[in-house]
Short mmCIF file of C-alpha atoms and ligand atoms in Angstrom, two decimals:
data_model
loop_
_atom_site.label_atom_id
_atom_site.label_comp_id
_atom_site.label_asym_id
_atom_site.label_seq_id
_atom_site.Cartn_x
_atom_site.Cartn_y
_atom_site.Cartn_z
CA UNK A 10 -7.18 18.58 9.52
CA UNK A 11 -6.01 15.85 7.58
CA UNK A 12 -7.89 12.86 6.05
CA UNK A 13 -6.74 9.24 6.70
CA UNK A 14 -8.15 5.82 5.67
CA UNK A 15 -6.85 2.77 6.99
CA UNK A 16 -8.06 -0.17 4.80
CA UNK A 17 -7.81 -4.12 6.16
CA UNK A 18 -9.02 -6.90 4.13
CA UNK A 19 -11.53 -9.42 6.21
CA UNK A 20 -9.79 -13.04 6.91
CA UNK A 21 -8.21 -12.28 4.03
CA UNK A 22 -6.43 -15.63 2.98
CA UNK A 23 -9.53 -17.41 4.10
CA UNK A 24 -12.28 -15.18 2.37
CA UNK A 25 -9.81 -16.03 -1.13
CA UNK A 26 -10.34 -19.31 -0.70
CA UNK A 27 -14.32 -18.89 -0.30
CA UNK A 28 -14.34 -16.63 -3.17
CA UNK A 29 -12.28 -19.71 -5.33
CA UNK A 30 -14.78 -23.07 -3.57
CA UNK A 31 -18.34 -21.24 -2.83
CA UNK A 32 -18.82 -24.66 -0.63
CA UNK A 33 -16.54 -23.36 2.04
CA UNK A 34 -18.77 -20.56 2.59
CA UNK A 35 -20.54 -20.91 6.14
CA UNK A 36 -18.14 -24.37 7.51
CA UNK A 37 -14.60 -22.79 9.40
CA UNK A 38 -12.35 -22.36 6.94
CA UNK A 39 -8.51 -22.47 8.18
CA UNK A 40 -5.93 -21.50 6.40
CA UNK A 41 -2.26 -22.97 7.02
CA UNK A 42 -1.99 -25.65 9.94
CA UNK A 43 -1.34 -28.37 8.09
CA UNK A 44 1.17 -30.65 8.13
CA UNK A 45 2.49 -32.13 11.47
CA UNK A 46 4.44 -28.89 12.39
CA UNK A 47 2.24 -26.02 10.85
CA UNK A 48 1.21 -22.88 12.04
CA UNK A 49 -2.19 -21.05 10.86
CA UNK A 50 -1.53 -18.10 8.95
CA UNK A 51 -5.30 -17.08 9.17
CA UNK A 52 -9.28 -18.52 9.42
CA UNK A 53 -12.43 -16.92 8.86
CA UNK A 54 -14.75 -15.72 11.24
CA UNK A 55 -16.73 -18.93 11.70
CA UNK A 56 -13.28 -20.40 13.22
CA UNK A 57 -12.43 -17.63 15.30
CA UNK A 58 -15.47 -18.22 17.22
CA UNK A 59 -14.11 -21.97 18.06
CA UNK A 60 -11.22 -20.06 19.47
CA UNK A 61 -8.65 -20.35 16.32
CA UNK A 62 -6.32 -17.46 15.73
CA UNK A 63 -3.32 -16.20 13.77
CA UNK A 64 0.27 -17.82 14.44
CA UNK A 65 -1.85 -20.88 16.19
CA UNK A 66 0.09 -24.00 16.21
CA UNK A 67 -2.27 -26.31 13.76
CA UNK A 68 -2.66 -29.14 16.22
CA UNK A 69 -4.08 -26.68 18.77
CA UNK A 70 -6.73 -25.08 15.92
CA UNK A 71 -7.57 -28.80 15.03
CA UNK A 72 -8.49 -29.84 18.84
CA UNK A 73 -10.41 -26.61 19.19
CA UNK A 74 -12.51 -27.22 16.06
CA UNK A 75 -12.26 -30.52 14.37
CA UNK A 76 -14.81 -29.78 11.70
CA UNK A 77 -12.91 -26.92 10.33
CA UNK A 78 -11.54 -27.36 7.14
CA UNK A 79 -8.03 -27.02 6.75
CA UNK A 80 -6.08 -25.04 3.50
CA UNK A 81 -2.70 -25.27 2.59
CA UNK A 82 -1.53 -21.27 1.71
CA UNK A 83 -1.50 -20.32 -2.16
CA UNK A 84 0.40 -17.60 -1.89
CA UNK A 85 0.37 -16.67 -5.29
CA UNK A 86 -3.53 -16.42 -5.64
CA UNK A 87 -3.60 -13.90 -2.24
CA UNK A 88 -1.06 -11.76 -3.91
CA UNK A 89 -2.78 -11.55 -7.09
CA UNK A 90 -5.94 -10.88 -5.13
CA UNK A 91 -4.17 -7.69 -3.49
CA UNK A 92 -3.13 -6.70 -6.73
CA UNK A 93 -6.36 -6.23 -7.58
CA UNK A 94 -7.87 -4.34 -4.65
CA UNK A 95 -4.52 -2.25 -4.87
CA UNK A 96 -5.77 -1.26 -8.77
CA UNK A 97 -8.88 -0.27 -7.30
CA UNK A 98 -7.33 1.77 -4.55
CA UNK A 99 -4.62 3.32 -6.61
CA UNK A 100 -7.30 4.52 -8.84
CA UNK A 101 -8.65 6.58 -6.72
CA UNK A 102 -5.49 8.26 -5.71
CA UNK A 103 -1.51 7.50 -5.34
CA UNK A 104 -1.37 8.67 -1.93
CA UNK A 105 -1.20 4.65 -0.26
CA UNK A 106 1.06 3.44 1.63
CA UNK A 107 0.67 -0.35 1.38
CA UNK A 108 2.10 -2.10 4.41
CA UNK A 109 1.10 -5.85 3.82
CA UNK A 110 -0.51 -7.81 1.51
CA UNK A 111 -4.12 -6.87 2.83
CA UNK A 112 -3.43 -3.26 4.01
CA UNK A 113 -2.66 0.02 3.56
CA UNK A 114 -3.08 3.88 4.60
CA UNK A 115 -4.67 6.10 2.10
CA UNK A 116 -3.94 9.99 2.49
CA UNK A 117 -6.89 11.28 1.11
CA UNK A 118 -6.69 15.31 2.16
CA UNK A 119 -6.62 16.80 -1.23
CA UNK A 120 -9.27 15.14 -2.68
CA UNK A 121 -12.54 16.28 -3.10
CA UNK A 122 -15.21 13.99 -2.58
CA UNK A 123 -15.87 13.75 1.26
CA UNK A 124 -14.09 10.79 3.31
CA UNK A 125 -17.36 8.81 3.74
CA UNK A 126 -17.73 8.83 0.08
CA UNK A 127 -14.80 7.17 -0.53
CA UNK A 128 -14.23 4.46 1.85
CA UNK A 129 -18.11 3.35 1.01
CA UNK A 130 -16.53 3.60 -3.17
CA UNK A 131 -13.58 1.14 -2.10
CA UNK A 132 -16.15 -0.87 -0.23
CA UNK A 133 -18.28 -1.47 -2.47
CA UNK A 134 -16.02 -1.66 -5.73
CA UNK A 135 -13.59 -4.79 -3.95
CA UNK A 136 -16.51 -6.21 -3.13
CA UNK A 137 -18.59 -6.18 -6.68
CA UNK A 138 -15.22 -6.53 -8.95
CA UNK A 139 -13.27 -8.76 -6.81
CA UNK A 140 -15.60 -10.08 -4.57
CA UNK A 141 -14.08 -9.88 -0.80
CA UNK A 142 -14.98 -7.97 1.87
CA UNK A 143 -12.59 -4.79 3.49
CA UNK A 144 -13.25 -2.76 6.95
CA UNK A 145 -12.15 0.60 6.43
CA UNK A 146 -10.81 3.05 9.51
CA UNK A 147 -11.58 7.24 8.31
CA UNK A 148 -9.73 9.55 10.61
CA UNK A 149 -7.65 12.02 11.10
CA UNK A 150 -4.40 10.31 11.93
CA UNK A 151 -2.68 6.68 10.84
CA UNK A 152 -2.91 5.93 14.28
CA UNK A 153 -6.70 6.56 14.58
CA UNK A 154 -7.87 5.08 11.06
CA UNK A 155 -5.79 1.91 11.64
CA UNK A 156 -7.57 1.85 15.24
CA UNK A 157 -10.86 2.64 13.57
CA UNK A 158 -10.80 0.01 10.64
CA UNK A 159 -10.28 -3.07 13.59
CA UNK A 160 -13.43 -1.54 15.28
CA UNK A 161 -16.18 -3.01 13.24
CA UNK A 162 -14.65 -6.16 11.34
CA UNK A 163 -15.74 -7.79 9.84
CA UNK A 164 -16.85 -5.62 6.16
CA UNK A 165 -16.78 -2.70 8.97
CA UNK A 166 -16.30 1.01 8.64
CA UNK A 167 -16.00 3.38 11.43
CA UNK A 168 -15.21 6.73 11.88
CA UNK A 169 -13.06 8.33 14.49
CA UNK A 170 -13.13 12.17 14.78
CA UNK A 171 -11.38 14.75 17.16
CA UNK A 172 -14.31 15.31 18.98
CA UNK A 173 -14.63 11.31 20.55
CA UNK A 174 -10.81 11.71 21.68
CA UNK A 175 -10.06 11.17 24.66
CA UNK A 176 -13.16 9.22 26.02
CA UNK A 177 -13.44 6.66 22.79
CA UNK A 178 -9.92 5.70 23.95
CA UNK A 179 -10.21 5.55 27.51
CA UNK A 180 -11.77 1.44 27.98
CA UNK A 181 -9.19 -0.09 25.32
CA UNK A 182 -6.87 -2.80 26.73
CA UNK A 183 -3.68 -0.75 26.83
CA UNK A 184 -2.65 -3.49 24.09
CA UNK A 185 -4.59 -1.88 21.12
CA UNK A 186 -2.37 0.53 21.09
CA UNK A 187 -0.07 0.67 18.31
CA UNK A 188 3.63 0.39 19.72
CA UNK A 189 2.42 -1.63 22.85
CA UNK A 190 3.67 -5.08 22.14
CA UNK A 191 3.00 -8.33 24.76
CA UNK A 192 5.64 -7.75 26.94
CA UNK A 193 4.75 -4.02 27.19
CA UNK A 194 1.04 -5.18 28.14
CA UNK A 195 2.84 -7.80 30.79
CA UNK A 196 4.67 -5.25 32.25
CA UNK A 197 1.91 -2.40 32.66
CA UNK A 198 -0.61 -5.03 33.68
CA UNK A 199 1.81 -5.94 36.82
CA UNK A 200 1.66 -2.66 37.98
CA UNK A 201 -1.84 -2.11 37.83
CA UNK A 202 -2.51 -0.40 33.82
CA UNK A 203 -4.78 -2.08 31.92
CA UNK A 204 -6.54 0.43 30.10
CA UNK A 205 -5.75 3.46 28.60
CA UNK A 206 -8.26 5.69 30.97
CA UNK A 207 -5.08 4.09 33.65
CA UNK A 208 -2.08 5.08 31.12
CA UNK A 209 -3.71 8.94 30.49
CA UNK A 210 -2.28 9.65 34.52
CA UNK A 211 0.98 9.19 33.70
CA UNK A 212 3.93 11.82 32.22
CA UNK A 213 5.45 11.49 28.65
CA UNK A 214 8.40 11.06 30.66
CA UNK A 215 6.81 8.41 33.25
CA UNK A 216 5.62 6.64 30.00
CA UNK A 217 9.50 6.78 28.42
CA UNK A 218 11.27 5.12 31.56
CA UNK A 219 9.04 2.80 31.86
CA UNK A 220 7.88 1.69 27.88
CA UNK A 221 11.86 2.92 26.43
CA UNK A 222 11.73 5.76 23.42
CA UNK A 223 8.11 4.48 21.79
CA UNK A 224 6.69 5.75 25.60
CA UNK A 225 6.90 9.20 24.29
CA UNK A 226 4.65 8.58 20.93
CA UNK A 227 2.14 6.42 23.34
CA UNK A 228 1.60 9.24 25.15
CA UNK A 229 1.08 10.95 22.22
CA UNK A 230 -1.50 8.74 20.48
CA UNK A 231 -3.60 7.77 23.41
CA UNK A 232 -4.14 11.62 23.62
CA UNK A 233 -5.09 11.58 19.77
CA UNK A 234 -2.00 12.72 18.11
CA UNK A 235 0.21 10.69 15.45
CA UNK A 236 1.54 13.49 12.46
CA UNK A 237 3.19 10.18 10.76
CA UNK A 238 3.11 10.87 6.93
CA UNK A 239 2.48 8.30 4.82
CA UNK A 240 5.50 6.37 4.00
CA UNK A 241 6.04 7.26 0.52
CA UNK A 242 6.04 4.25 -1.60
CA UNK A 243 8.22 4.41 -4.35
CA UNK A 244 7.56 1.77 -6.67
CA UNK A 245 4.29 3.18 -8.22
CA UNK A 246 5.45 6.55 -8.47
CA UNK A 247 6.46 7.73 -11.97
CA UNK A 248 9.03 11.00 -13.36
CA UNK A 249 7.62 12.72 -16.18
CA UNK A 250 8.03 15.65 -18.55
CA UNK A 251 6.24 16.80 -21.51
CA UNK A 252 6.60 20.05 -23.86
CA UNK A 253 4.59 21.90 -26.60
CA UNK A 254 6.93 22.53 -29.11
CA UNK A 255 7.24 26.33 -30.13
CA UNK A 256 6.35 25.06 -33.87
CA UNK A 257 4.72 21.48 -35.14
CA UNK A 258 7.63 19.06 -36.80
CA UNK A 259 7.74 15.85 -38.46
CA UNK A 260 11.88 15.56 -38.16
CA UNK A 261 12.96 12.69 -36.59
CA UNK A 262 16.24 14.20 -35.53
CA UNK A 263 14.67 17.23 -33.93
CA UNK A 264 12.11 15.15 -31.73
CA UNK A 265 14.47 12.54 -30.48
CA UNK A 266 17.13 15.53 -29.86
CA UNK A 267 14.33 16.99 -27.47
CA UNK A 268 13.73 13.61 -25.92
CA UNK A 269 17.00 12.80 -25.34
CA UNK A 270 17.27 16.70 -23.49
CA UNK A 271 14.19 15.34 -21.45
CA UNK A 272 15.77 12.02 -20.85
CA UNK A 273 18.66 13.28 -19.38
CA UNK A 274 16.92 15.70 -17.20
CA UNK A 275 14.87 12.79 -15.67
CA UNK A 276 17.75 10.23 -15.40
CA UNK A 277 19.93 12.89 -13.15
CA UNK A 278 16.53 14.07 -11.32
CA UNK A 279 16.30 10.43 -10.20
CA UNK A 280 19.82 9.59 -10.15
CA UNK A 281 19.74 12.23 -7.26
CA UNK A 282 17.35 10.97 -5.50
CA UNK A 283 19.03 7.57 -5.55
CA UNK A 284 16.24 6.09 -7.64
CA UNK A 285 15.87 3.75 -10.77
CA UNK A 286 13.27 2.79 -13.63
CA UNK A 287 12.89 -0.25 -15.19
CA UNK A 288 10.00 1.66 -17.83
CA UNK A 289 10.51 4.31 -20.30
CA UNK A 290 7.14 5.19 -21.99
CA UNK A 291 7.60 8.33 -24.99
CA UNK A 292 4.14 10.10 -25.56
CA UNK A 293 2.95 12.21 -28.94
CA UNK A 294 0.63 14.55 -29.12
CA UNK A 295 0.05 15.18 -33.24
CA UNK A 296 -1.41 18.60 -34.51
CA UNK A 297 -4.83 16.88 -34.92
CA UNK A 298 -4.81 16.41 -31.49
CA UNK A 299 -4.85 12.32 -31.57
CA UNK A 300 -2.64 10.86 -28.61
CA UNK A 301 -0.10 7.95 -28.86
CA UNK A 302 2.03 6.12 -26.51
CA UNK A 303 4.69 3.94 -26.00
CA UNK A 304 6.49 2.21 -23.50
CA UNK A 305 9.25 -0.73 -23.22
CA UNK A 306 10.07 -2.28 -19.92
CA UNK A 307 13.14 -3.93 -18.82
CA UNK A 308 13.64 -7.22 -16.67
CA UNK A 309 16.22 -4.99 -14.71
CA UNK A 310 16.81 -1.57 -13.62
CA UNK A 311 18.57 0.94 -15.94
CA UNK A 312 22.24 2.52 -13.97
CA UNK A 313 23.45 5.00 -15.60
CA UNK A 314 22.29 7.55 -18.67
CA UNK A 315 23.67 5.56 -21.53
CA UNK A 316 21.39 2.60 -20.55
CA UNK A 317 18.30 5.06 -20.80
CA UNK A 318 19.26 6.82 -23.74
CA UNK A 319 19.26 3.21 -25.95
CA UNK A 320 16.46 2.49 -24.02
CA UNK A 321 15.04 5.91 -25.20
CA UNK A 322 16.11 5.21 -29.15
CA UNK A 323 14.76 1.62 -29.33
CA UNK A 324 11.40 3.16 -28.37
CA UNK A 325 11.63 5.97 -30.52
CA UNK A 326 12.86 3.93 -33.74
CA UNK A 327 9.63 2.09 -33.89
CA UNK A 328 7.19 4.53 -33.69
CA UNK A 329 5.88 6.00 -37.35
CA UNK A 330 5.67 9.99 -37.39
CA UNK A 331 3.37 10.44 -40.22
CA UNK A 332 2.08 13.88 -39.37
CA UNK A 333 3.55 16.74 -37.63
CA UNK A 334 3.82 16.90 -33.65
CA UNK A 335 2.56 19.19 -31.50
CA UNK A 336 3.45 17.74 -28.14
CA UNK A 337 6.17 15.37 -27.22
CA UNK A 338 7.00 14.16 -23.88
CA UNK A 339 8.46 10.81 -21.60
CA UNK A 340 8.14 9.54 -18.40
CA UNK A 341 9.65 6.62 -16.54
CA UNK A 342 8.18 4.06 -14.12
CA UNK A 343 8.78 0.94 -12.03
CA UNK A 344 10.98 2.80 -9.97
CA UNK A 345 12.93 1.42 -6.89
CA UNK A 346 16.14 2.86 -4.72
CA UNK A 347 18.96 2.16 -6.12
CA UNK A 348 20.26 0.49 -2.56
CA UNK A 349 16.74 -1.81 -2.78
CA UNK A 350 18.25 -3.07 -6.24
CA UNK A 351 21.40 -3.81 -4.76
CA UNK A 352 20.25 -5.52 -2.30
CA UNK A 353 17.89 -7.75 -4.70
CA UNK A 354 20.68 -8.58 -6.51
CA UNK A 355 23.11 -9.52 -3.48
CA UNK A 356 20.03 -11.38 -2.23
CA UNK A 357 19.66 -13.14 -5.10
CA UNK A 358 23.19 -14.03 -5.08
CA UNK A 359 22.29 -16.36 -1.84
P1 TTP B 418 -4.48 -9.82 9.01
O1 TTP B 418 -5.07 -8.61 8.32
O2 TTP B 418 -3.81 -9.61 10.32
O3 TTP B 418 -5.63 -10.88 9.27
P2 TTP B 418 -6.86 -11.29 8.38
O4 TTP B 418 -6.98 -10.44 7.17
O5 TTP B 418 -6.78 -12.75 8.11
O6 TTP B 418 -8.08 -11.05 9.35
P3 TTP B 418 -8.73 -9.66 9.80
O7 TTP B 418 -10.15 -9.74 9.35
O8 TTP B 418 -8.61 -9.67 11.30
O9 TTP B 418 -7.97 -8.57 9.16
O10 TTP B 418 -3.47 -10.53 8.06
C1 TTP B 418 -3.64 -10.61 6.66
C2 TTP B 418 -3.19 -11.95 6.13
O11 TTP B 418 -1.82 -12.17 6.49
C3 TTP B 418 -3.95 -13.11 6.71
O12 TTP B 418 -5.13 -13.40 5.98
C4 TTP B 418 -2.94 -14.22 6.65
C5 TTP B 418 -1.60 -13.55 6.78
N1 TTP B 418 -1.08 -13.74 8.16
C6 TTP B 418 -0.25 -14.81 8.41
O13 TTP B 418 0.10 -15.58 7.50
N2 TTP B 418 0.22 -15.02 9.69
C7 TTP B 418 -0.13 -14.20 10.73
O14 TTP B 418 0.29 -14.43 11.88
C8 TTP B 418 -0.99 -13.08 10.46
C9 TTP B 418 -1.42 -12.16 11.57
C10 TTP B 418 -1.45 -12.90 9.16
MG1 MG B 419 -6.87 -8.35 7.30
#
């Protein structure tokens, strides 16, 4: 059985500003909605009970609560916020898939320490070293964590295992489930569904006529089964190789011949999977067993082997091999697909 969290941030824009003014804390806090024509991009959970949600036009939100205290978005604060929980998070393992700026899915199957353990760790580490709040979902399935992280928000956590399927299911709206959008829900509440318990009597192929395709993975999920892997996220993944060298050696010529074996071994290995660095990092092991790295990054990706290689040599030049080496190895990082580049650049070009 796998092991799934789904991790959420609480009113996420609106709990950064509380963290940066401590006098918002406890008045509605909105977030976006200004200006004549603006549109609330969140509010804390003070606000929500005056009725104020997400993608609210702000004239609406300031009828429904005229004490609440309207923010214009920093957008650059909330994104260095997630950076920060995402440190924490990728710390604990690189199996994430982030899918906003205040979520993600954690695979956490391999790992030891029991799934309790580690969504109360990530609870209670964003909240002591950055000082938010996050509901975590622990199943078994993406489907059922992200389900399972809404159930308690706020700073909620909530466990769903096979054993409450179906009944735990059966009194959502129909439009908690994940591929059921608003006209879906119109459409199945005009004939009568508005729960799941209603949608479990129907055929995967009653469910595909009437929903299209996604009909067959809603019948599916409200049945408890989702075997989505995590998307794999390239950027924070890194190549690497390292070897022991058959005898220790303080000649220059020999180690950077080895690197730039290793080097080209990595470039095609990523060339064929369409991929490109914008970090070479060298690492030396000496025979007194002390450690040394170092790394260069470029503003843009490398292309082709050439680019590496100098990239390589640069790095290598200004490192000082005083005693012999036992260990010598590289890695790259700040990958992307090469297509993703391409289309930065064409984007960029607009
Ligand atoms: P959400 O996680 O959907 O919402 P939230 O974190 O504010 O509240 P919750 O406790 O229910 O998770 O979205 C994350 C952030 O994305 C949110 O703080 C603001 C932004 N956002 C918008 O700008 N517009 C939108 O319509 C939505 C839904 C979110
Ligand atoms: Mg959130």
């Amino acid at each position: 059985m796998r092991k799934i969290l789904h991790v959420d941030l609480d009113a996420f824009f609106a709990s950064v500003e509380e963290l940066d003014n401590k006098e918002l804390i406890g008045k509605p806090v909105i977030v976006g909605g200004t200006g004549d024509r603006g549109v609330v991009s969140t509010c804390n959970y003070i606000a929500r009970e005056y009725g104020v949600h997400s993608a609210m036009a702000g004239f609406i939100a300031k009828k429904l609560c005229p004490e609440g205290i309207f923010i214009k978005p920093r957008m650059k604060r909330y994104s260095e916020i997630s950076n920060q929980v995402f440190d924490i998070i990728y710390s604990i393992t690189d199996q994430v898939q982030r899918v906003s700026i205040d979520e993600a899915y954690i695979e956490i199957t391999d790992l030891y320490q029991n799934e309790m353990y580690i969504a109360k760790l990530i609870k209670k580490r964003v909240l002591k070293e950055v000082g938010i709040t996050i509901s975590v979902g622990i199943s078994y399935n993406k489907f059922l964590a992200k389900l399972a992280s809404d159930w308690n928000k706020p700073d909620g956590i909530k466990v769903i295992s096979e054993n409450m399927i179906p009944d735990i299911l059966k009194p959502l709206k129909v439009g908690k489930i994940h591929g059921i959008g608003k006209k879906s829900v119109q459409k199945l509440n005009s004939v009568g569904i508005f729960y799941v318990d209603d949608l479990l009597n129907y055929s995967k192929s009653n469910l595909k006529s009437f929903l299209g395709n996604v009909g067959e993975d809603i019948y599916d999920r409200i049945r408890g089964l989702d075997n989505r892997s995590l998307k794999e996220e390239v950027k924070n993944k890194s190549y690497g190789t390292e070897s022991t060298l058959k005898k220790d050696t303080r000649n220059r010529e020999k180690l950077f011949e080895i690197l730039k074996n290793m080097m080209e071994n990595i470039f095609y290995g990523l060339d064929k999977k369409n991929r490109v660095a914008k970090t070479i990092s060298i690492k030396i092991k000496f025979n007194d067993f002390s450690v040394i790295t170092r790394s260069k990054t470029l503003d843009h990706y490398l292309f082709n082997l050439n680019d590496y290689q100098m990239l390589l040599n640069r790095i290598f030049n200004e490192i000082d091999i005083k005693k012999n080496v036992r260990l010598i190895g590289i890695s790259v990082s700040n990958i992307d697909e090469k297509e993703n580049e391409q289309l930065n650049i064409f984007s960029s070009m607009n």
